[in-house]
PDB file of C-alpha atoms in Angstrom:
ATOM      1  CA  TYR A   1       0.036   0.089  -0.100  1.00  0.00           C
ATOM      2  CA  ASP A   2       1.303   3.417  -1.142  1.00  0.00           C
ATOM      3  CA  ALA A   3      -0.206   6.126   0.456  1.00  0.00           C
ATOM      4  CA  GLY A   4       1.719   8.973  -1.717  1.00  0.00           C
ATOM      5  CA  GLN A   5       2.304  12.259  -0.456  1.00  0.00           C
ATOM      6  CA  SER A   6       0.087  11.955   2.936  1.00  0.00           C
ATOM      7  CA  ARG A   7       2.625   9.420   4.200  1.00  0.00           C
ATOM      8  CA  VAL A   8       5.533  11.893   4.125  1.00  0.00           C
ATOM      9  CA  GLN A   9       6.730  12.765   7.511  1.00  0.00           C
ATOM     10  CA  ASP A  10       7.744  16.216   7.736  1.00  0.00           C
ATOM     11  CA  ASP A  11       7.313  18.444  10.995  1.00  0.00           C
ATOM     12  CA  VAL A  12       9.190  21.347   9.947  1.00  0.00           C
ATOM     13  CA  SER A  13       7.541  22.721   6.564  1.00  0.00           C
ATOM     14  CA  VAL A  14       4.468  24.695   6.319  1.00  0.00           C
ATOM     15  CA  PRO A  15       1.639  22.052   6.778  1.00  0.00           C
ATOM     16  CA  ASP A  16      -0.544  21.263   3.622  1.00  0.00           C
ATOM     17  CA  VAL A  17      -4.561  21.646   3.713  1.00  0.00           C
ATOM     18  CA  VAL A  18      -4.603  18.031   5.007  1.00  0.00           C
ATOM     19  CA  ARG A  19      -2.022  18.442   7.775  1.00  0.00           C
ATOM     20  CA  VAL A  20      -3.816  21.759   8.901  1.00  0.00           C
ATOM     21  CA  ALA A  21      -7.224  19.686   9.299  1.00  0.00           C
ATOM     22  CA  VAL A  22      -5.447  16.828  10.871  1.00  0.00           C
ATOM     23  CA  SER A  23      -3.899  18.887  13.318  1.00  0.00           C
ATOM     24  CA  SER A  24      -6.926  20.623  14.417  1.00  0.00           C
ATOM     25  CA  PRO A  25      -9.014  19.281  17.209  1.00  0.00           C
ATOM     26  CA  ALA A  26     -12.048  21.185  15.750  1.00  0.00           C
ATOM     27  CA  HIS A  27     -11.867  19.268  12.609  1.00  0.00           C
ATOM     28  CA  THR A  28     -11.875  15.370  13.460  1.00  0.00           C
ATOM     29  CA  THR A  29     -15.174  14.845  11.932  1.00  0.00           C
ATOM     30  CA  LEU A  30     -13.890  16.429   8.518  1.00  0.00           C
ATOM     31  CA  VAL A  31     -10.976  14.395   8.609  1.00  0.00           C
ATOM     32  CA  ALA A  32     -12.872  11.203   9.139  1.00  0.00           C
ATOM     33  CA  ALA A  33     -15.078  12.125   6.221  1.00  0.00           C
ATOM     34  CA  LEU A  34     -11.849  12.695   3.998  1.00  0.00           C
ATOM     35  CA  LYS A  35     -10.571   9.453   5.073  1.00  0.00           C
ATOM     36  CA  ALA A  36     -13.907   7.573   4.394  1.00  0.00           C
ATOM     37  CA  ALA A  37     -13.962   9.437   0.946  1.00  0.00           C
ATOM     38  CA  GLY A  38     -10.396   8.542  -0.010  1.00  0.00           C
ATOM     39  CA  TYR A  39      -9.578  12.245  -0.433  1.00  0.00           C
ATOM     40  CA  VAL A  40      -6.583  12.518   1.967  1.00  0.00           C
ATOM     41  CA  ASP A  41      -3.960  11.986  -0.800  1.00  0.00           C
ATOM     42  CA  GLU A  42      -5.599  14.108  -3.190  1.00  0.00           C
ATOM     43  CA  LEU A  43      -5.497  17.069  -0.905  1.00  0.00           C
ATOM     44  CA  SER A  44      -1.770  16.408   0.302  1.00  0.00           C
ATOM     45  CA  ASN A  45      -0.745  16.918  -3.494  1.00  0.00           C
ATOM     46  CA  ALA A  46       0.782  20.154  -4.828  1.00  0.00           C
ATOM     47  CA  GLY A  47      -2.701  21.866  -5.467  1.00  0.00           C
ATOM     48  CA  PRO A  48      -3.019  24.623  -5.163  1.00  0.00           C
ATOM     49  CA  PHE A  49      -6.474  24.229  -3.232  1.00  0.00           C
ATOM     50  CA  THR A  50      -8.862  26.447  -1.433  1.00  0.00           C
ATOM     51  CA  VAL A  51     -10.522  24.285   1.198  1.00  0.00           C
ATOM     52  CA  PHE A  52     -13.757  25.536   3.099  1.00  0.00           C
ATOM     53  CA  ALA A  53     -13.284  23.324   6.357  1.00  0.00           C
ATOM     54  CA  PRO A  54     -16.519  22.909   8.575  1.00  0.00           C
ATOM     55  CA  THR A  55     -15.751  22.560  12.142  1.00  0.00           C
ATOM     56  CA  ASN A  56     -16.948  19.532  14.164  1.00  0.00           C
ATOM     57  CA  ALA A  57     -19.778  21.912  15.440  1.00  0.00           C
ATOM     58  CA  ALA A  58     -20.788  22.628  11.914  1.00  0.00           C
ATOM     59  CA  PHE A  59     -21.151  18.991  11.214  1.00  0.00           C
ATOM     60  CA  GLU A  60     -23.205  18.603  14.546  1.00  0.00           C
ATOM     61  CA  LYS A  61     -25.741  21.230  13.038  1.00  0.00           C
ATOM     62  CA  LEU A  62     -26.715  18.680  10.287  1.00  0.00           C
ATOM     63  CA  PRO A  63     -29.739  16.318  10.991  1.00  0.00           C
ATOM     64  CA  PRO A  64     -28.997  13.530  13.452  1.00  0.00           C
ATOM     65  CA  GLY A  65     -27.412  10.411  11.837  1.00  0.00           C
ATOM     66  CA  THR A  66     -26.263  12.371   8.708  1.00  0.00           C
ATOM     67  CA  VAL A  67     -22.576  12.111   9.169  1.00  0.00           C
ATOM     68  CA  GLU A  68     -22.771   8.421  10.330  1.00  0.00           C
ATOM     69  CA  THR A  69     -24.888   7.658   6.936  1.00  0.00           C
ATOM     70  CA  LEU A  70     -22.640   9.585   4.709  1.00  0.00           C
ATOM     71  CA  VAL A  71     -19.392   7.892   5.813  1.00  0.00           C
ATOM     72  CA  LYS A  72     -20.816   4.192   5.064  1.00  0.00           C
ATOM     73  CA  PRO A  73     -19.011   2.710   2.043  1.00  0.00           C
ATOM     74  CA  GLU A  74     -22.216   2.477   0.068  1.00  0.00           C
ATOM     75  CA  ASN A  75     -22.595   6.340   0.142  1.00  0.00           C
ATOM     76  CA  ARG A  76     -19.055   7.182  -0.778  1.00  0.00           C
ATOM     77  CA  GLU A  77     -19.987   8.827  -4.012  1.00  0.00           C
ATOM     78  CA  LYS A  78     -22.493  11.248  -2.255  1.00  0.00           C
ATOM     79  CA  LEU A  79     -19.875  11.900   0.295  1.00  0.00           C
ATOM     80  CA  ARG A  80     -17.190  12.671  -2.256  1.00  0.00           C
ATOM     81  CA  TYR A  81     -19.918  15.128  -3.971  1.00  0.00           C
ATOM     82  CA  ILE A  82     -20.290  17.010  -0.809  1.00  0.00           C
ATOM     83  CA  LEU A  83     -16.685  17.188   0.268  1.00  0.00           C
ATOM     84  CA  GLU A  84     -15.811  18.309  -3.372  1.00  0.00           C
ATOM     85  CA  TYR A  85     -18.202  21.167  -2.957  1.00  0.00           C
ATOM     86  CA  HIS A  86     -15.794  22.467  -0.259  1.00  0.00           C
ATOM     87  CA  VAL A  87     -12.807  22.408  -2.343  1.00  0.00           C
ATOM     88  CA  TYR A  88     -11.686  25.180  -5.061  1.00  0.00           C
ATOM     89  CA  VAL A  89      -8.890  24.416  -7.193  1.00  0.00           C
ATOM     90  CA  GLY A  90      -6.625  27.623  -6.588  1.00  0.00           C
ATOM     91  CA  SER A  91      -5.086  29.529  -3.863  1.00  0.00           C
ATOM     92  CA  LEU A  92      -7.498  32.194  -2.601  1.00  0.00           C
ATOM     93  CA  SER A  93      -6.585  34.132   0.501  1.00  0.00           C
ATOM     94  CA  ASP A  94      -9.068  35.876   2.461  1.00  0.00           C
ATOM     95  CA  ASN A  95      -7.715  39.254   0.920  1.00  0.00           C
ATOM     96  CA  PHE A  96      -8.541  37.842  -2.642  1.00  0.00           C
ATOM     97  CA  LEU A  97     -12.255  36.827  -1.779  1.00  0.00           C
ATOM     98  CA  ARG A  98     -14.596  39.440  -2.926  1.00  0.00           C
ATOM     99  CA  ASP A  99     -18.164  40.173  -2.099  1.00  0.00           C
ATOM    100  CA  GLY A 100     -20.368  38.746  -4.924  1.00  0.00           C
ATOM    101  CA  MET A 101     -17.802  36.253  -6.226  1.00  0.00           C
ATOM    102  CA  ASN A 102     -18.836  32.943  -7.348  1.00  0.00           C
ATOM    103  CA  LEU A 103     -16.399  29.717  -7.188  1.00  0.00           C
ATOM    104  CA  ASN A 104     -16.763  26.848  -9.311  1.00  0.00           C
ATOM    105  CA  GLN A 105     -15.886  24.181  -6.929  1.00  0.00           C
ATOM    106  CA  VAL A 106     -14.474  20.755  -7.594  1.00  0.00           C
ATOM    107  CA  ASN A 107     -17.900  19.092  -7.841  1.00  0.00           C
ATOM    108  CA  LEU A 108     -18.635  21.648 -10.641  1.00  0.00           C
ATOM    109  CA  GLN A 109     -21.088  23.442  -8.649  1.00  0.00           C
ATOM    110  CA  ASN A 110     -20.856  27.308  -7.592  1.00  0.00           C
ATOM    111  CA  VAL A 111     -20.571  28.682  -4.058  1.00  0.00           C
ATOM    112  CA  SER A 112     -21.286  32.528  -3.452  1.00  0.00           C
ATOM    113  CA  ILE A 113     -18.684  34.476  -1.508  1.00  0.00           C
ATOM    114  CA  ALA A 114     -20.152  37.510   0.510  1.00  0.00           C
ATOM    115  CA  LYS A 115     -17.813  40.187   2.258  1.00  0.00           C
ATOM    116  CA  LYS A 116     -19.099  42.929   4.395  1.00  0.00           C
ATOM    117  CA  ASP A 117     -17.229  44.953   6.977  1.00  0.00           C
ATOM    118  CA  GLY A 118     -14.164  42.482   6.682  1.00  0.00           C
ATOM    119  CA  LYS A 119     -16.524  39.484   7.523  1.00  0.00           C
ATOM    120  CA  ILE A 120     -16.865  36.534   4.718  1.00  0.00           C
ATOM    121  CA  THR A 121     -19.443  34.277   4.213  1.00  0.00           C
ATOM    122  CA  VAL A 122     -19.621  31.393   1.728  1.00  0.00           C
ATOM    123  CA  ASN A 123     -23.144  30.349   0.872  1.00  0.00           C
ATOM    124  CA  GLY A 124     -23.950  32.104   4.270  1.00  0.00           C
ATOM    125  CA  ALA A 125     -21.427  30.095   6.359  1.00  0.00           C
ATOM    126  CA  ASN A 126     -19.159  32.331   8.208  1.00  0.00           C
ATOM    127  CA  VAL A 127     -15.423  32.144   7.631  1.00  0.00           C
ATOM    128  CA  VAL A 128     -14.163  32.176  11.179  1.00  0.00           C
ATOM    129  CA  ALA A 129     -10.432  31.628  10.466  1.00  0.00           C
ATOM    130  CA  THR A 130      -8.303  31.436   7.496  1.00  0.00           C
ATOM    131  CA  ILE A 131      -4.984  29.556   7.546  1.00  0.00           C
ATOM    132  CA  LYS A 132      -2.183  29.557   5.011  1.00  0.00           C
ATOM    133  CA  ALA A 133      -0.992  25.902   4.014  1.00  0.00           C
ATOM    134  CA  ALA A 134       1.601  24.829   1.717  1.00  0.00           C
ATOM    135  CA  ASN A 135      -0.762  24.071  -1.021  1.00  0.00           C
ATOM    136  CA  GLY A 136      -3.310  26.701  -0.630  1.00  0.00           C
ATOM    137  CA  TYR A 137      -5.502  28.020   2.113  1.00  0.00           C
ATOM    138  CA  VAL A 138      -7.994  26.849   4.564  1.00  0.00           C
ATOM    139  CA  HIS A 139     -10.776  28.830   5.392  1.00  0.00           C
ATOM    140  CA  VAL A 140     -12.693  27.338   8.612  1.00  0.00           C
ATOM    141  CA  ILE A 141     -16.300  27.794   8.450  1.00  0.00           C
ATOM    142  CA  ASP A 142     -19.210  27.134  10.854  1.00  0.00           C
ATOM    143  CA  ALA A 143     -21.527  25.304   8.567  1.00  0.00           C
ATOM    144  CA  VAL A 144     -21.394  22.445   6.263  1.00  0.00           C
ATOM    145  CA  LEU A 145     -21.951  23.391   2.554  1.00  0.00           C
ATOM    146  CA  LEU A 146     -24.680  21.277   1.157  1.00  0.00           C
ATOM    147  CA  PRO A 147     -24.502  21.093  -2.785  1.00  0.00           C
ATOM    148  CA  PRO A 148     -27.519  21.461  -4.987  1.00  0.00           C
ATOM    149  CA  ASP A 149     -28.469  17.764  -5.996  1.00  0.00           C
ATOM    150  CA  LYS A 150     -26.849  16.539  -9.012  1.00  0.00           C
ATOM    151  CA  LYS A 151     -28.802  16.967 -12.356  1.00  0.00           C
TER     152      LYS A 151
END
């Protein structure tokens, strides 16, 4: 089994977007979902990526049982689709995000950025922190972004 980039041990470089999430006690649910979806290696690669990372509290706002259902192997495609809605290919800092921007996410659906009085939201979820990673940016958000259903 070759896990690729995510297996490289490195405690001195700026962490990639996955290591940022793994090192955060507030993102254990997101990390579990990334593992269940098989996305740890993809997000450890060069990128660049902009990840909107819901906190554990954000996942807790979903109806009871939602996360447990999504991480089951038979729901992998649906989980991947939802996680892809949280990732933009490109490195977008909080300074680059503009009011009224639409970003086409990895799942090919758009999210809308709003910026008012220095506060940023994505589809209404508040960006509560921004962390620069080696391969992009992690914007910590307080809600899970739910994409429109696949057509």
